[in-house]
PDB file of C-alpha atoms in Angstrom:
ATOM      1  CA  MET I  26       0.896 144.524 209.380  1.00  0.00           C
ATOM      2  CA  ALA I  27      -2.451 145.546 210.878  1.00  0.00           C
ATOM      3  CA  ALA I  28      -3.354 144.314 214.338  1.00  0.00           C
ATOM      4  CA  LEU I  29      -4.957 140.890 214.351  1.00  0.00           C
ATOM      5  CA  THR I  30      -8.555 140.446 215.339  1.00  0.00           C
ATOM      6  CA  ALA I  31     -10.315 137.184 216.102  1.00  0.00           C
ATOM      7  CA  ASP I  32     -12.150 137.470 212.776  1.00  0.00           C
ATOM      8  CA  SER I  33      -9.043 138.190 210.692  1.00  0.00           C
ATOM      9  CA  LEU I  34      -7.157 135.329 212.349  1.00  0.00           C
ATOM     10  CA  LYS I  35     -10.085 132.988 211.697  1.00  0.00           C
ATOM     11  CA  GLU I  36     -10.105 133.921 208.001  1.00  0.00           C
ATOM     12  CA  LEU I  37      -6.350 133.320 207.704  1.00  0.00           C
ATOM     13  CA  ILE I  38      -6.598 129.898 209.350  1.00  0.00           C
ATOM     14  CA  GLU I  39      -9.557 128.859 207.197  1.00  0.00           C
ATOM     15  CA  SER I  40      -7.780 129.744 203.975  1.00  0.00           C
ATOM     16  CA  ARG I  41      -4.254 128.569 204.812  1.00  0.00           C
ATOM     17  CA  LEU I  42      -5.165 125.312 206.563  1.00  0.00           C
ATOM     18  CA  GLN I  43      -8.294 124.304 204.616  1.00  0.00           C
ATOM     19  CA  ALA I  44     -10.111 124.293 207.947  1.00  0.00           C
ATOM     20  CA  SER I  45     -13.702 123.142 208.080  1.00  0.00           C
ATOM     21  CA  LEU I  46     -14.158 124.695 211.526  1.00  0.00           C
ATOM     22  CA  VAL I  47     -12.195 127.405 213.332  1.00  0.00           C
ATOM     23  CA  GLN I  48     -12.964 128.822 216.764  1.00  0.00           C
ATOM     24  CA  VAL I  49     -10.903 131.834 217.825  1.00  0.00           C
ATOM     25  CA  GLU I  50     -11.076 133.430 221.253  1.00  0.00           C
ATOM     26  CA  ASP I  51      -9.300 136.710 221.956  1.00  0.00           C
ATOM     27  CA  MET I  52      -7.865 136.107 225.432  1.00  0.00           C
ATOM     28  CA  SER I  53      -6.470 139.652 225.670  1.00  0.00           C
ATOM     29  CA  GLY I  54      -9.738 141.470 226.131  1.00  0.00           C
ATOM     30  CA  GLY I  55      -9.803 142.818 222.592  1.00  0.00           C
ATOM     31  CA  CYS I  56      -6.283 144.181 222.132  1.00  0.00           C
ATOM     32  CA  GLY I  57      -5.254 141.297 219.847  1.00  0.00           C
ATOM     33  CA  GLN I  58      -2.242 140.083 221.797  1.00  0.00           C
ATOM     34  CA  ALA I  59      -3.412 136.639 222.972  1.00  0.00           C
ATOM     35  CA  PHE I  60      -5.514 134.085 221.140  1.00  0.00           C
ATOM     36  CA  ALA I  61      -6.750 130.556 221.814  1.00  0.00           C
ATOM     37  CA  VAL I  62      -7.842 128.627 218.734  1.00  0.00           C
ATOM     38  CA  VAL I  63      -9.481 125.320 217.886  1.00  0.00           C
ATOM     39  CA  ILE I  64      -8.843 124.168 214.323  1.00  0.00           C
ATOM     40  CA  VAL I  65     -10.528 121.272 212.529  1.00  0.00           C
ATOM     41  CA  SER I  66      -8.729 120.450 209.299  1.00  0.00           C
ATOM     42  CA  PRO I  67      -8.266 117.412 207.057  1.00  0.00           C
ATOM     43  CA  LEU I  68      -4.594 118.488 206.769  1.00  0.00           C
ATOM     44  CA  PHE I  69      -4.083 117.102 210.291  1.00  0.00           C
ATOM     45  CA  GLN I  70      -4.859 113.533 209.159  1.00  0.00           C
ATOM     46  CA  GLY I  71      -1.946 111.218 210.025  1.00  0.00           C
ATOM     47  CA  LYS I  72      -0.081 113.910 211.993  1.00  0.00           C
ATOM     48  CA  ASN I  73       0.645 113.800 215.713  1.00  0.00           C
ATOM     49  CA  LYS I  74       0.094 116.793 218.004  1.00  0.00           C
ATOM     50  CA  LEU I  75       3.603 118.196 217.476  1.00  0.00           C
ATOM     51  CA  MET I  76       3.364 117.933 213.688  1.00  0.00           C
ATOM     52  CA  ARG I  77      -0.020 119.671 213.769  1.00  0.00           C
ATOM     53  CA  HIS I  78       1.359 122.524 215.873  1.00  0.00           C
ATOM     54  CA  ARG I  79       4.298 122.931 213.508  1.00  0.00           C
ATOM     55  CA  LEU I  80       1.967 123.035 210.507  1.00  0.00           C
ATOM     56  CA  VAL I  81      -0.115 125.777 212.125  1.00  0.00           C
ATOM     57  CA  ASN I  82       2.924 127.710 213.347  1.00  0.00           C
ATOM     58  CA  ASN I  83       4.568 127.616 209.910  1.00  0.00           C
ATOM     59  CA  SER I  84       1.331 128.685 208.218  1.00  0.00           C
ATOM     60  CA  LEU I  85       0.913 131.644 210.581  1.00  0.00           C
ATOM     61  CA  LYS I  86       4.568 132.475 211.242  1.00  0.00           C
ATOM     62  CA  GLU I  87       4.325 136.259 210.719  1.00  0.00           C
ATOM     63  CA  GLU I  88       1.033 136.614 212.546  1.00  0.00           C
ATOM     64  CA  ILE I  89       2.143 134.579 215.572  1.00  0.00           C
ATOM     65  CA  ALA I  90       5.386 136.569 215.820  1.00  0.00           C
ATOM     66  CA  ALA I  91       3.355 139.769 216.195  1.00  0.00           C
ATOM     67  CA  ILE I  92       1.279 138.603 219.182  1.00  0.00           C
ATOM     68  CA  HIS I  93       2.092 137.764 222.785  1.00  0.00           C
ATOM     69  CA  ALA I  94       0.373 134.403 223.264  1.00  0.00           C
ATOM     70  CA  PHE I  95      -1.075 131.788 220.926  1.00  0.00           C
ATOM     71  CA  THR I  96      -2.539 128.477 222.048  1.00  0.00           C
ATOM     72  CA  GLN I  97      -3.986 125.927 219.681  1.00  0.00           C
ATOM     73  CA  LYS I  98      -5.846 122.642 219.559  1.00  0.00           C
ATOM     74  CA  GLY I  99      -6.039 120.788 216.270  1.00  0.00           C
ATOM     75  CA  PHE I 100      -8.390 118.005 215.232  1.00  0.00           C
ATOM     76  CA  THR I 101      -9.208 116.087 212.085  1.00  0.00           C
ATOM     77  CA  PRO I 102     -12.899 116.247 211.124  1.00  0.00           C
ATOM     78  CA  ASP I 103     -13.378 112.628 212.315  1.00  0.00           C
ATOM     79  CA  GLU I 104     -11.748 113.364 215.694  1.00  0.00           C
ATOM     80  CA  TRP I 105     -13.905 116.462 216.156  1.00  0.00           C
ATOM     81  CA  ILE I 106     -17.115 114.577 215.396  1.00  0.00           C
ATOM     82  CA  ALA I 107     -16.071 111.653 217.633  1.00  0.00           C
ATOM     83  CA  GLN I 108     -15.806 113.997 220.604  1.00  0.00           C
ATOM     84  CA  GLY I 109     -19.272 115.382 220.002  1.00  0.00           C
ATOM     85  CA  GLY I 110     -18.507 118.366 217.808  1.00  0.00           C
ATOM     86  CA  SER I 111     -20.371 119.224 214.652  1.00  0.00           C
ATOM     87  CA  LEU I 112     -19.142 120.731 211.404  1.00  0.00           C
TER      88      LEU I 112
END
């Protein structure tokens, strides 16, 4: 598998998690080994934080296994808007 970039990871998350907003930050200085992501998806509706993390981890299992660090925050569209975000 090719090395992940912030853009390629964003595309994967958008397609696999039906995300309406994805923010990806490469925390490794460009080498693709550590990412922090914010995901806004209707698939998170009715799921607690642990269930959301499991959904993301299962959807990106191969990609996450190939990197050193992956942190995530997941929101439903309503939660994102309620905290001042826009879609």
